Coordinates of C-alpha atoms in Angstrom, one line a residue:
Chain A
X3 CA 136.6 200.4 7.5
X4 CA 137.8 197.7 9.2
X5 CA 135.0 195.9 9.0
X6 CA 134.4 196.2 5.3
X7 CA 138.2 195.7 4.7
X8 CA 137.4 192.0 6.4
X9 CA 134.8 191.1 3.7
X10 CA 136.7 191.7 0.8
X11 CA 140.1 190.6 -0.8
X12 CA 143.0 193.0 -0.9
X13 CA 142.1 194.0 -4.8
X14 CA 139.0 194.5 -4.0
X15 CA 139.8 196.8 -1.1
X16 CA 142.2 198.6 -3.2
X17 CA 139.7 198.8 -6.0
X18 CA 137.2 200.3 -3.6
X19 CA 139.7 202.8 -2.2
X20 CA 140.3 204.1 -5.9
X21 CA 136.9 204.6 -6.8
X22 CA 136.6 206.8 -3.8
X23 CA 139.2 208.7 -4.8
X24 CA 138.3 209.5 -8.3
X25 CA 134.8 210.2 -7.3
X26 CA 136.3 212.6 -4.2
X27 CA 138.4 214.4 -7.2
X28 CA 135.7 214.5 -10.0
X29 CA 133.2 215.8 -7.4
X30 CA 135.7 218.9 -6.5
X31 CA 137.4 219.3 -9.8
X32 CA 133.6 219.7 -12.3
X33 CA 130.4 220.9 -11.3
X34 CA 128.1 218.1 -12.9
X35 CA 129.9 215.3 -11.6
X36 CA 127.8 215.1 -8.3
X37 CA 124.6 215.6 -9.8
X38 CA 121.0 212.9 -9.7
X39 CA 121.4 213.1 -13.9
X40 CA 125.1 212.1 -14.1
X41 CA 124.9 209.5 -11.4
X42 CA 122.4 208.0 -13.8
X43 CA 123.7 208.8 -16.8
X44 CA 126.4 206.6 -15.9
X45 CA 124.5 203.7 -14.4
X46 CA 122.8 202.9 -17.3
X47 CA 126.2 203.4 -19.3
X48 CA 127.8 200.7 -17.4
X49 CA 125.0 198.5 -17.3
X50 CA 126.4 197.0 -20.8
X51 CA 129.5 196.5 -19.3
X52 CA 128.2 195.1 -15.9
X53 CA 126.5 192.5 -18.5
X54 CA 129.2 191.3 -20.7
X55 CA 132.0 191.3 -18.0
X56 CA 129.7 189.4 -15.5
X57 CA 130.1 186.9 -18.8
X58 CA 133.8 187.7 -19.1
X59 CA 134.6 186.9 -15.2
X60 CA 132.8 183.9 -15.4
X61 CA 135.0 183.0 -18.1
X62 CA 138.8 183.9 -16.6
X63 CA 138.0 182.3 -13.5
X64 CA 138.4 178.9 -15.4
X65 CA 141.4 180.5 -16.4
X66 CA 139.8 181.3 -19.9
X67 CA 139.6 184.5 -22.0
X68 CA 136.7 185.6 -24.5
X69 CA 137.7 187.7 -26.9
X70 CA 134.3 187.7 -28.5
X71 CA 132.1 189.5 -26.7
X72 CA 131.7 192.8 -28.3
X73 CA 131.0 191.2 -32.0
X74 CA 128.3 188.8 -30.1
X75 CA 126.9 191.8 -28.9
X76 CA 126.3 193.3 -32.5
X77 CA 125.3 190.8 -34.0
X78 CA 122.6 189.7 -31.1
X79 CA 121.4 193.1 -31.4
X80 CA 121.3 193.0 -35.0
X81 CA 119.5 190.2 -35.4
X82 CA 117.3 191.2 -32.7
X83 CA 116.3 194.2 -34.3
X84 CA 116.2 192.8 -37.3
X85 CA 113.9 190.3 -36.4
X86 CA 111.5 192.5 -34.2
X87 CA 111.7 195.0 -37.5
X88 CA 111.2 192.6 -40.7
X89 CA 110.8 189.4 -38.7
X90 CA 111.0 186.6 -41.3
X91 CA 109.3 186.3 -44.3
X92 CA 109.5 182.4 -46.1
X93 CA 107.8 183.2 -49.7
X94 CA 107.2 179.6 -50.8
X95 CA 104.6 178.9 -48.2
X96 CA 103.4 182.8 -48.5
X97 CA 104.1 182.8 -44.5
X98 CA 105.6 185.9 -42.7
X99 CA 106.6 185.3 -39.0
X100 CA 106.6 187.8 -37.3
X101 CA 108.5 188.5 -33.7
X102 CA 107.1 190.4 -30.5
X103 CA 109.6 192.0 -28.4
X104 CA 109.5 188.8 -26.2
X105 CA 110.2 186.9 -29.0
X106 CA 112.9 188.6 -30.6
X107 CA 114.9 189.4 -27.4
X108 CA 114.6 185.9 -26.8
X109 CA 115.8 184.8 -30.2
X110 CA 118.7 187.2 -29.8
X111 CA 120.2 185.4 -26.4
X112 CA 119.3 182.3 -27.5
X113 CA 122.0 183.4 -30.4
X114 CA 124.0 184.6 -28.4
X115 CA 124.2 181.4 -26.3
X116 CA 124.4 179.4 -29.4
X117 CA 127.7 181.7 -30.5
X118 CA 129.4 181.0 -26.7
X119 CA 128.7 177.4 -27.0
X120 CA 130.6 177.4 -30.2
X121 CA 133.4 179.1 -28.7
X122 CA 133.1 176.4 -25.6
X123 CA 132.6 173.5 -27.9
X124 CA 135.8 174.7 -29.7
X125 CA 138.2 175.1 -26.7
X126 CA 137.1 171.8 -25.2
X127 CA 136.3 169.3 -28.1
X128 CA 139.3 170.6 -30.3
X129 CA 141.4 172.1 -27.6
X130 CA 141.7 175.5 -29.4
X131 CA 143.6 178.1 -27.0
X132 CA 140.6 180.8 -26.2
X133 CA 142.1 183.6 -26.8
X134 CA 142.2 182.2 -31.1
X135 CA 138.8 180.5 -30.8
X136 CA 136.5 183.5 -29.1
X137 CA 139.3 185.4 -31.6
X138 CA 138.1 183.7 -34.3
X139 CA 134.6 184.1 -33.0
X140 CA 134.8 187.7 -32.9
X141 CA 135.9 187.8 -36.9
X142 CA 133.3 185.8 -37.5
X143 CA 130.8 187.6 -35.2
X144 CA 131.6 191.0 -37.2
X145 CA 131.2 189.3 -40.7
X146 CA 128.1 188.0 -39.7
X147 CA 126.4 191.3 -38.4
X148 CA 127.5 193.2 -41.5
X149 CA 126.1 190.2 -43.7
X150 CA 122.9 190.4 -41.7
X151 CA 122.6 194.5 -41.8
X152 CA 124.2 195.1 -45.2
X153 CA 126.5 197.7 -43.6
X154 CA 123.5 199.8 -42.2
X155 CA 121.9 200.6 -38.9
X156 CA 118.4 198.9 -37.9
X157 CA 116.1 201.7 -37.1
X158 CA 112.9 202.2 -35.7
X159 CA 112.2 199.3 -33.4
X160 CA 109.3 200.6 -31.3
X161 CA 108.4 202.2 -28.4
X162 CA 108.2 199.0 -26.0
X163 CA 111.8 197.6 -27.4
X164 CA 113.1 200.7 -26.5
X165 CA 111.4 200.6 -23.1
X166 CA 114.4 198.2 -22.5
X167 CA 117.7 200.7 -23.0
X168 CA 115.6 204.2 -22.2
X169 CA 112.9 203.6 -19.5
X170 CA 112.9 203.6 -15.9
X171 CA 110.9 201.6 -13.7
X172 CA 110.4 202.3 -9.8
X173 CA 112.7 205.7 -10.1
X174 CA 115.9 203.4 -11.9
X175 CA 116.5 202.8 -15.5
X176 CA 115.9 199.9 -16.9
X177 CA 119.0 198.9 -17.9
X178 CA 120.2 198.7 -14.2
X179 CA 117.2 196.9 -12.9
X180 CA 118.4 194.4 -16.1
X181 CA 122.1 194.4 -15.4
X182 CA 121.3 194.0 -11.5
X183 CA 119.3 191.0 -11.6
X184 CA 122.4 189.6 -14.2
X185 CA 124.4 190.6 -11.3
X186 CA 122.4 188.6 -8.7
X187 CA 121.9 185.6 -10.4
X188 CA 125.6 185.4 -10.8
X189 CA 126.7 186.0 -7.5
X190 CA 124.4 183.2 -6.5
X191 CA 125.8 180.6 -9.6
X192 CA 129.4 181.7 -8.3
X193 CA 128.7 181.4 -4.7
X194 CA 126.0 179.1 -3.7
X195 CA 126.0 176.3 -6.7
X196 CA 128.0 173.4 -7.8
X197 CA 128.5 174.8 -10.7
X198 CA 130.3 177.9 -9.1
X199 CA 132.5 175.4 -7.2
X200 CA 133.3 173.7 -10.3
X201 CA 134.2 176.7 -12.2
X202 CA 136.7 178.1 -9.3
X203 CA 138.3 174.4 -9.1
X204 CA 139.0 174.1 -13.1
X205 CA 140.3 177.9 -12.7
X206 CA 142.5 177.1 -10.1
X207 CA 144.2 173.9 -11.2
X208 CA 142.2 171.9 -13.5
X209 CA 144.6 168.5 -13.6
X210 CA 142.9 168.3 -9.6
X211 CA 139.6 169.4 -10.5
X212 CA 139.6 166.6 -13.7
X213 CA 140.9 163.8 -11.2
X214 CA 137.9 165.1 -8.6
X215 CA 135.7 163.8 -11.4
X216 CA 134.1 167.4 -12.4
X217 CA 133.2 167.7 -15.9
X218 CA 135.7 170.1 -17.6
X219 CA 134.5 170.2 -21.1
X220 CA 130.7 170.4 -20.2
X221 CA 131.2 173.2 -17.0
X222 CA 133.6 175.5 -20.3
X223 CA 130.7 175.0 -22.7
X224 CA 128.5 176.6 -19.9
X225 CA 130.6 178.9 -18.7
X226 CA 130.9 180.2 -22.7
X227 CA 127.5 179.9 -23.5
X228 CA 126.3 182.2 -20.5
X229 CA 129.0 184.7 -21.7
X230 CA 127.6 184.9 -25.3
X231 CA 124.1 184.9 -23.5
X232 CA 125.2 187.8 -21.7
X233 CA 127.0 189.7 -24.5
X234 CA 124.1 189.7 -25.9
X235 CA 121.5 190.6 -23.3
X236 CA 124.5 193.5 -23.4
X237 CA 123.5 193.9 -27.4
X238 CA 119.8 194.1 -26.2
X239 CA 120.5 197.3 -24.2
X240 CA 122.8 198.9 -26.0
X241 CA 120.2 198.3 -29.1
X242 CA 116.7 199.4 -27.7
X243 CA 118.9 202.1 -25.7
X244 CA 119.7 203.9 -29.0
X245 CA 116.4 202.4 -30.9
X246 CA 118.9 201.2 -33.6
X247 CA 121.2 198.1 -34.3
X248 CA 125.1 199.7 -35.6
X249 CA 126.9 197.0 -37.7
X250 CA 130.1 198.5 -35.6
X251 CA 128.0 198.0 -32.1
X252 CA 130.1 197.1 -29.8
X253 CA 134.1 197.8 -31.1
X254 CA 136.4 197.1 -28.1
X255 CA 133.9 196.4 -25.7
X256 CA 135.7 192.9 -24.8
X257 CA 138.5 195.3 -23.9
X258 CA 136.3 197.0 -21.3
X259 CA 135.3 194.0 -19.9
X260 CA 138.4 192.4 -19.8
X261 CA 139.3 195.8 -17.9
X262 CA 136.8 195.2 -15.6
X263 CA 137.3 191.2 -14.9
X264 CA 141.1 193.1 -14.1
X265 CA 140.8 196.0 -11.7
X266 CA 138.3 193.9 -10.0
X267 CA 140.7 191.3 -8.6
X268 CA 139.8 188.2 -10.6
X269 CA 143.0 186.7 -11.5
X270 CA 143.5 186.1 -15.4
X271 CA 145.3 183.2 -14.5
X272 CA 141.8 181.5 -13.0
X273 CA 140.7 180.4 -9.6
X274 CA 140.0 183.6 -8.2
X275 CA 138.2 186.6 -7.8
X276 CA 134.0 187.6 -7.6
X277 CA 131.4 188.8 -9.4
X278 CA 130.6 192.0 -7.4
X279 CA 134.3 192.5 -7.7
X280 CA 133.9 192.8 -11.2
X281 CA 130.8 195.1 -10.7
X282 CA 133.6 197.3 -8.8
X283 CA 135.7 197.4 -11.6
X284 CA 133.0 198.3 -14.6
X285 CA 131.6 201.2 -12.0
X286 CA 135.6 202.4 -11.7
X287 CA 135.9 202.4 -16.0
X288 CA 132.5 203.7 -15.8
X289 CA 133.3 206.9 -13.6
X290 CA 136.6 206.9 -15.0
X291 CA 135.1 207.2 -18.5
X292 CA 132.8 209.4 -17.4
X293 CA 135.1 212.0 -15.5
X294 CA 137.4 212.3 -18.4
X295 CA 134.4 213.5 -20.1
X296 CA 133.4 215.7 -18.0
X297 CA 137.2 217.1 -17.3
X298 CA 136.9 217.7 -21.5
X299 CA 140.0 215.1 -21.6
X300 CA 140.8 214.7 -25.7
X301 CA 139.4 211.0 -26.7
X302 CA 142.8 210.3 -27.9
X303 CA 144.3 211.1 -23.9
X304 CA 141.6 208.9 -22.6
X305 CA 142.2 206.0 -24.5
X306 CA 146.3 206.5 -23.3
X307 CA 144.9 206.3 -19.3
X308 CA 142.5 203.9 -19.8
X309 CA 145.4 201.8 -20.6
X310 CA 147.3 203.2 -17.7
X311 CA 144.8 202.3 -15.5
X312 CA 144.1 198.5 -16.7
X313 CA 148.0 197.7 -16.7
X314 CA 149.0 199.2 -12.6
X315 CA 146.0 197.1 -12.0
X316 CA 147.3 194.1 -13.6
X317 CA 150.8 195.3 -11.6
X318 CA 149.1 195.7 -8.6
X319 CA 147.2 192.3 -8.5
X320 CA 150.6 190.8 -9.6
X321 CA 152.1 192.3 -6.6
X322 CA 149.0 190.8 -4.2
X323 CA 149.6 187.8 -5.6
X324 CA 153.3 187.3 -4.4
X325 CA 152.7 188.7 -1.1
X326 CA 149.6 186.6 -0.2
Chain B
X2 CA 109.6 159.4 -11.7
X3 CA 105.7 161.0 -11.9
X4 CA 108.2 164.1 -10.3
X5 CA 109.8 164.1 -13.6
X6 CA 106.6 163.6 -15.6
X7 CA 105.0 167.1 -13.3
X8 CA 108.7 169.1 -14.2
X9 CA 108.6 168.2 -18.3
X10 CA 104.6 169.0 -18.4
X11 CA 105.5 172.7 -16.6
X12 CA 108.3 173.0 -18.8
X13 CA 106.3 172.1 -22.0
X14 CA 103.9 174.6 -20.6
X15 CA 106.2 177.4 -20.1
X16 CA 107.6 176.9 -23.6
X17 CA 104.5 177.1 -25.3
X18 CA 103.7 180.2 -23.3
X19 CA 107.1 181.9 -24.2
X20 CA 106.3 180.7 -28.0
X21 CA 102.5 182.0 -28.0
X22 CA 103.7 185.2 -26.8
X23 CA 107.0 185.4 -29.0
X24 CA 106.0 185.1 -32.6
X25 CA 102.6 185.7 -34.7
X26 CA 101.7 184.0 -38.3
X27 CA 100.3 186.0 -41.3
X28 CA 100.0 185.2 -44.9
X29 CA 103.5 187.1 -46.7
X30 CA 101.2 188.9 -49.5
X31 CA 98.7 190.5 -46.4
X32 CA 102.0 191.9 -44.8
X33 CA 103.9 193.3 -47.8
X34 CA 100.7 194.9 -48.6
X35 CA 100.0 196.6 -45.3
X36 CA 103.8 197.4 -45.7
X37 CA 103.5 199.2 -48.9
X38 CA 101.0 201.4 -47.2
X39 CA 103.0 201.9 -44.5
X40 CA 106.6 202.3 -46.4
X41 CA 107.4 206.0 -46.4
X42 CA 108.3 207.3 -50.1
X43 CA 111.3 209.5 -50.0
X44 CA 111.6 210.2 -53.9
X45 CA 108.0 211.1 -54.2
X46 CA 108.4 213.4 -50.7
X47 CA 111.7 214.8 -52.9
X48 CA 109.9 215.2 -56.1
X49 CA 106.6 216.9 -54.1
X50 CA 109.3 219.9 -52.5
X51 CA 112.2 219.9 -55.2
X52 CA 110.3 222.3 -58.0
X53 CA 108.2 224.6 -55.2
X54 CA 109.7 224.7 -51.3
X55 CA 113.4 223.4 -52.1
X56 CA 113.9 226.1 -55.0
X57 CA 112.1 228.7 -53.1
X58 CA 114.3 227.8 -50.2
X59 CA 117.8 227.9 -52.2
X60 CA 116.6 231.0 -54.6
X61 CA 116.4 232.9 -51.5
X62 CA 119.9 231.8 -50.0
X63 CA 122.2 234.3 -48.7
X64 CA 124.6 235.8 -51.1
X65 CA 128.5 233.7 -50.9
X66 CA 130.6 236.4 -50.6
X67 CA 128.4 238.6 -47.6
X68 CA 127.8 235.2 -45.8
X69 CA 131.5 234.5 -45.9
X70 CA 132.1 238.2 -44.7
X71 CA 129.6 237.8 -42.0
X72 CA 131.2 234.3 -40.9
X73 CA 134.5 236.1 -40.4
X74 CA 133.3 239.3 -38.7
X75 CA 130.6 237.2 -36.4
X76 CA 130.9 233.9 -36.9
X77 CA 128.4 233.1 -33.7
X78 CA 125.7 235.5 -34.4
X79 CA 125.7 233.9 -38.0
X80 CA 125.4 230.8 -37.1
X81 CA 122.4 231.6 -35.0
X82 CA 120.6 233.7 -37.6
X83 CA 121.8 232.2 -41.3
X84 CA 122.4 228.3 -40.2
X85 CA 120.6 225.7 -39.7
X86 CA 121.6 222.4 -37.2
X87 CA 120.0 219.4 -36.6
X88 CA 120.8 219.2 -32.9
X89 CA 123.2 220.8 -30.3
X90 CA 126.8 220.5 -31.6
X91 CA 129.6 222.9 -33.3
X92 CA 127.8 221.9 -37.2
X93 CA 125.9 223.8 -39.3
X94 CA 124.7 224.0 -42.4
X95 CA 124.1 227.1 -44.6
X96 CA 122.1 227.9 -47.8
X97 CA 124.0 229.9 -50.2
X98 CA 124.3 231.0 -54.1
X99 CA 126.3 233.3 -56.3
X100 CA 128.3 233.3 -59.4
X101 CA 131.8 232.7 -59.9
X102 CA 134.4 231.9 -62.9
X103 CA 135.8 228.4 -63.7
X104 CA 139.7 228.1 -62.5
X105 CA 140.0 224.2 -62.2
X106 CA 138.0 221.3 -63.3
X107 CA 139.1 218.0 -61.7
X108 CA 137.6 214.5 -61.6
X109 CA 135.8 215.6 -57.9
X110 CA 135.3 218.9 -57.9
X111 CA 135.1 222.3 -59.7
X112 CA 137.2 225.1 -58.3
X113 CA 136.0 228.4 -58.8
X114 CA 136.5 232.3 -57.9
X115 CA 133.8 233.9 -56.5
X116 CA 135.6 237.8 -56.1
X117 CA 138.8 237.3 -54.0
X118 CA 137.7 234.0 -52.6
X119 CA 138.0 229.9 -54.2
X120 CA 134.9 227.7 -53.7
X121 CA 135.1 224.2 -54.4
X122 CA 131.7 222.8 -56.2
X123 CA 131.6 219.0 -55.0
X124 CA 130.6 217.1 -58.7
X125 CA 131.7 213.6 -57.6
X126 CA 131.1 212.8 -53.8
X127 CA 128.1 214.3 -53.2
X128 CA 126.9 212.5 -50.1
X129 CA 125.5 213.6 -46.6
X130 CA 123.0 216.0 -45.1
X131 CA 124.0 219.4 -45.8
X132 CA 121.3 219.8 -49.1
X133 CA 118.2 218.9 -46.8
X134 CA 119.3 220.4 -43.4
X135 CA 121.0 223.9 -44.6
X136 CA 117.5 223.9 -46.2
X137 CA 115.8 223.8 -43.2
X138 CA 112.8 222.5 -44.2
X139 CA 112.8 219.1 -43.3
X140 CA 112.8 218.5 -39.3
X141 CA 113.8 215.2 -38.2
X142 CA 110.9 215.1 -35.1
X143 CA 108.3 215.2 -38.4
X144 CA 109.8 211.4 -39.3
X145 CA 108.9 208.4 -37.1
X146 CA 112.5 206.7 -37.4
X147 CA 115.6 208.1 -38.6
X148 CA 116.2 206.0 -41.7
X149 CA 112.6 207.5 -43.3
X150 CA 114.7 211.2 -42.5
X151 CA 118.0 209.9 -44.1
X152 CA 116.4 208.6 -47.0
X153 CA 115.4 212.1 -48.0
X154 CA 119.0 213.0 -48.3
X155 CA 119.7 210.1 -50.3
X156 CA 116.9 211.0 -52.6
X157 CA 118.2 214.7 -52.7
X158 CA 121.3 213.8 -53.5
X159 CA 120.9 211.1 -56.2
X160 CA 118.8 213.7 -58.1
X161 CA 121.8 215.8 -58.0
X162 CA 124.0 213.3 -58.8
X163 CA 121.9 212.0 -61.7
X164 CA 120.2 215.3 -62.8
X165 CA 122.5 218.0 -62.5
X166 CA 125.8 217.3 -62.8
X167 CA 126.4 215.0 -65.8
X168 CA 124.9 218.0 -68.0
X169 CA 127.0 220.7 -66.2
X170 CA 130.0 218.7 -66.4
X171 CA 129.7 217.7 -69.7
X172 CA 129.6 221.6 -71.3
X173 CA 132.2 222.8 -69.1
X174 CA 135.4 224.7 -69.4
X175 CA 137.8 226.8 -67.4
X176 CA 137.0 230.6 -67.3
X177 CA 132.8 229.6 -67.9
X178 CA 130.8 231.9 -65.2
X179 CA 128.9 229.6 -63.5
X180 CA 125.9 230.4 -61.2
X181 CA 125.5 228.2 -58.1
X182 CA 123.0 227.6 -55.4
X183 CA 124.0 225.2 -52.8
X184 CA 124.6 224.1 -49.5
X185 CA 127.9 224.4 -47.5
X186 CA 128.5 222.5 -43.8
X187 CA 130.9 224.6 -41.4
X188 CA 132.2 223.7 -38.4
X189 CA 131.7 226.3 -35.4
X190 CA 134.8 225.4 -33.3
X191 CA 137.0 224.6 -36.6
X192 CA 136.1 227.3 -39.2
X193 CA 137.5 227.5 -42.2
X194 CA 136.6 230.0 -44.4
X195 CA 139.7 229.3 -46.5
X196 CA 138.0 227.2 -49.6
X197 CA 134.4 226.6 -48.7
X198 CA 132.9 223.3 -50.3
X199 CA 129.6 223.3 -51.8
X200 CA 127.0 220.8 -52.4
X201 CA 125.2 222.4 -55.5
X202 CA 122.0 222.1 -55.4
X203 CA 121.7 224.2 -59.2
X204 CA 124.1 225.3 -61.2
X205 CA 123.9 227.3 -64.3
X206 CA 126.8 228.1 -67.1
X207 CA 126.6 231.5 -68.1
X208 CA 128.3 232.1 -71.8

C-alpha cells in the first residue's frame, strides 16, 4: 500500500481507494456484480469513455475544456456509417465510390480530427474562450449529424464493422484492446515526448511556457485535433457496437469525460494530472454506472449521484490542492 | 537529405496502401442496379400478407372484452399465452376485435363503449409497431438489418392511414356501432386497463 501510495498523486490514491470501495459494496450488496459477464460488460462500456476522456485530459491539462466531444462522436459515426453503407455516389461522372471498413473508419477520424483542429484553430488564431468555441462546435456537430442522417439511424453496416464494437480477440473485446492501445500511446505522448512536456508547461503557466519559446497555438491545435480524433474513434465503437449510427449518439458524453478528466486528479485549471489517472476515473463512472444498475437505482436518482460524485471530487481535488 | 527522400517514398507508400485498401470505383448505374436487386420492398412484402396472413391473423384476434377480463384476472399468464413481444422487457402487444358504439369523435381519436368499458380507436397518430408485432407474424431475426423490419410497420401503417381511416372517418357519427380489429400495446409493469388504445387495423360501421 505504501508502495503503490508512492507512485501516484494524492487524487489518484484517493480515487483508487473509492473504487475499491464501491466494488467491495456492489460485490456484497448484488449477486451479478462479481461475475466474468459483468466485468466485461462494463469494460467494453467504458472503452467509449476511456477514448474521448483520454482526448478530454489531454485537453484540460493545457488548462482547456472541450465541450464537443459527444456531437463529434455522432457525427464521426454517422458519417462513418454512412459512408461504409452508401459510400458516395457523384452522378455526373456515373462514379460511385465506395468505402471498405478501413476506409471509412479512417475517413471518420480523419473528420473527426478535422472538427478538433477547428475548435484548436479557433481558440488560438481568434482567441475564442474554449468552453464557447468546442460549445459552438458541439451545436454545430449535432446540426451536422442530423443533416447527414436526416433524423434517422444508419443500420446494417456489416459483420466486419461491427467486428469493432462486438467482438473479442485473444479472450477481450475489442473495444478494450482499441481503447487500451489509445491508452498507451497517450501515456507515452504525455510522458516520454516533447510534446507531453509542452502540453504540461502551457497547462501550467503558459506566459513561461510562451517565453521558453514552445509553440502555443500549434501544441492547442494538436492537442484539439487528437481530442476530435479520439471522439470519434469513440463514435466508431459506440457505432459498430450497436451496428447502427443514432443522430442523438453521444448526448452528454462530454459530461462523462469531463467526469472522468475530474475524479482522476487532472486539475481543470491545467498543468497537472495523468492519463492512467483518467483511465481511473472512467473505470469509477463506469462501475458506478454500472452498480446503480444493478442496485435497480431509478435513472432519474442516478443522474442526482452522478453529480454528487463529480462535485466532492472537484471539492476534494480543491482541497489537495491547498494543502500540497 | 537522401534520409528524407527514404521517409517521404515510405510514406507515399503507406498512403497508397491505406488508399488501395480504403475505397473501390464502380460505374453509378452498375451499383444502383445491383442495389435495386438487393433493396428489400416493404409495400410489396405488406401488400403479399395484408389480404391472406394479416386478415387471417386479426379475424382470429381474441374477443376485447374477455382479453381485458383475462388481463385483470391474470395479467402474467396472458401475456405469455395472448401477447406477442419483440424481445425481453415489460411490452407487449395483443391482437384484438369487437364491436362497440360511437360516444366521441375528436380530431385524434374515436372513443367508443365496448359493454362497460371505453376504447379509444387511434385515427390520427397511427405510428409504431404494435400492427406488425401484436400480429406476430413478422420476426425481426427473418430481416438482415433493422430498418428492412421497421419499414414493414411504416408500410402497415401508411395503408391504414391512407386506406382505412379517411373512409371511416368521413361516414361517421356518435352512437354508429362500429366493428374493430386491431392491435393494442400494454405495458406489464404499468397496466392500464382503464381506456385501452387501439391501432385499428379494420374497422366497419354497422347501421
Amino acid at each position: 500500500m505504501i508502495a503503490l501510495r508512492k507512485n501516484l498523486n494524492i487524487a489518484q490514491f484517493q480515487s483508487l481507494i473509492a473504487l475499491f470501495v464501491l466494488c467491495l459494496g456492489l460485490a456484497l450488496t448484488t449477486d451479478n456484480f462479481l461475475t466474468a459477464d459483468n466485468f466485461w460488460n462494463v469494460m467494453r462500456q467504458i472503452s467509449v469513455n476511456v477514448c474521448i476522456s483520454v482526448g478530454m485530459t489531454l485537453v484540460v491539462l493545457t488548462a482547456g475544456i472541450d465541450l464537443s466531444v459527444g456531437s463529434i462522436l455522432a457525427f464521426c459515426g454517422a458519417v462513418t456509417a454512412g459512408l461504409l453503407r452508401s459510400g458516395i455516389s457523384i452522378p455526373s461522372a456515373n462514379l460511385f465510390i465506395g468505402f471498405t471498413v478501413l476506409g471509412a473508419v479512417l475517413a471518420g477520424m480523419l473528420l473527426g480530427g478535422g472538427l478538433g483542429f477547428v475548435n484548436g484553430y479557433a481558440v488560438t488564431r481568434f482567441k475564442v474562450p474554449p468552453f464557447v468555441a468546442t460549445l459552438a462546435m458541439l451545436t454545430m456537430a449535432r446540426g451536422f449529424t442530423m443533416l447527414w442522417t436526416k433524423g434517422h439511424p444508419i443500420t446494417g453496416l456489416g459483420e466486419s464493422f461491427g467486428f469493432l464494437g462486438t467482438g473479442w480477440f485473444l479472450g477481450i473485446p475489442m473495444p478494450v484492446w482499441i481503447s487500451g492501445f489509445v491508452v498507451l500511446v497517450a501515456v507515452v505522448l504525455t510522458g516520454k515526448t516533447k510534446f507531453g512536456r509542452y502540453i504540461y508547461a502551457i497547462g501550467g503557466n503558459e506566459n513561461a511556457a510562451r517565453l521558453s519559446g514552445i509553440p502555443i497555438s500549434k501544441v492547442k491545435i494538436w492537442v484539439y485535433s487528437l481530442a476530435g480524433l479520439l471522439a470519434a474513434v469513440g463514435g466508431v465503437l459506440v457505432t459498430a457496437r450497436l451496428d447502427s449510427a443514432q443522430p442523438n449518439a453521444g448526448m452528454s458524453y462530454e459530461l462523462d469525460a469531463i467526469a472522468a478528466v475530474v475524479i482522476g486528479g487532472t486539475s481543470l485549471s491545467g498543468g497537472r494530472g495523468t492519463i492512467l489517472g483518467t483511465v481511473l476515473g472512467a473505470v469509477i463512472i463506469g462501475v458506478l454506472n454500472n452498480g446503480l444498475i444493478l442496485l435497480d437505482v431509478s435513472p432519474f436518482w442516478q443522474q442526482v449521484i452522478k453529480g454528487i460524485v463529480i462535485l466532492l471530487a472537484v471539492v476534494i481535488d480543491k482541497s489537495n490542492q491547498k494543502s500540497e | 537529405m537522401k534520409q528524407r527522400a527514404i521517409k517521404y517514398l515510405i510514406g507515399m507508400a503507406l498512403l497508397a496502401l491505406l488508399g488501395y485498401n480504403s475505397v473501390y470505383f464502380q460505374p453509378l448505374d452498375e451499383r444502383l442496379a445491383a442495389n435495386q436487386k438487393e433493396v428489400f420492398d416493404a409495400a410489396a412484402y405488406v401488400e403479399s400478407i395484408w389480404d391472406t396472413e394479416l386478415a387471417e391473423s386479426y379475424g382470429n384476434a381474441p374477443d376485447f372484452s374477455q382479453l381485458l377480463t383475462a388481463l385483470a384476472t391474470d395479467p402474467e399468464g396472458t401475456f405469455e399465452k395472448s401477447g406477442n413481444a419483440l424481445g425481453i422487457g415489460n411490452i407487449g402487444y395483443f391482437r384484438v376485435k369487437g364491436e362497440g358504439t360511437v360516444t366521441s369523435v375528436d380530431e385524434n381519436h374515436v372513443l367508443l363503449q365496448v359493454g362497460d368499458k371505453s376504447v379509444e380507436i387511434e385515427t390520427e397518430f397511427i405510428y409504431g409497431n404494435a400492427l406488425r408485432d401484436a400480429s406476430g407474424l413478422v420476426k425481426i431475426n427473418d430481416y438482415p438489418n433493422t430498418s428492412d423490419f421497421n419499414t414493414i410497420s411504416e408500410e402497415i401503417n401508411a395503408r391504414i392511414r391512407h386506406d382505412l381511416i379517411p373512409t371511416f372517418r368521413s361516414s361517421l357519427a356518435v352512437g354508429d356501432r362500429v366493428e374493430f380489429e386491431g392491435a393494442m400495446e400494454l405495458n406489464k409493469a404499468h397496466l392500464n386497463l382503464q381506456r385501452p388504445e387501439i391501432i385499428p387495423f379494420t374497422l366497419k360501421i354497422n347501421p
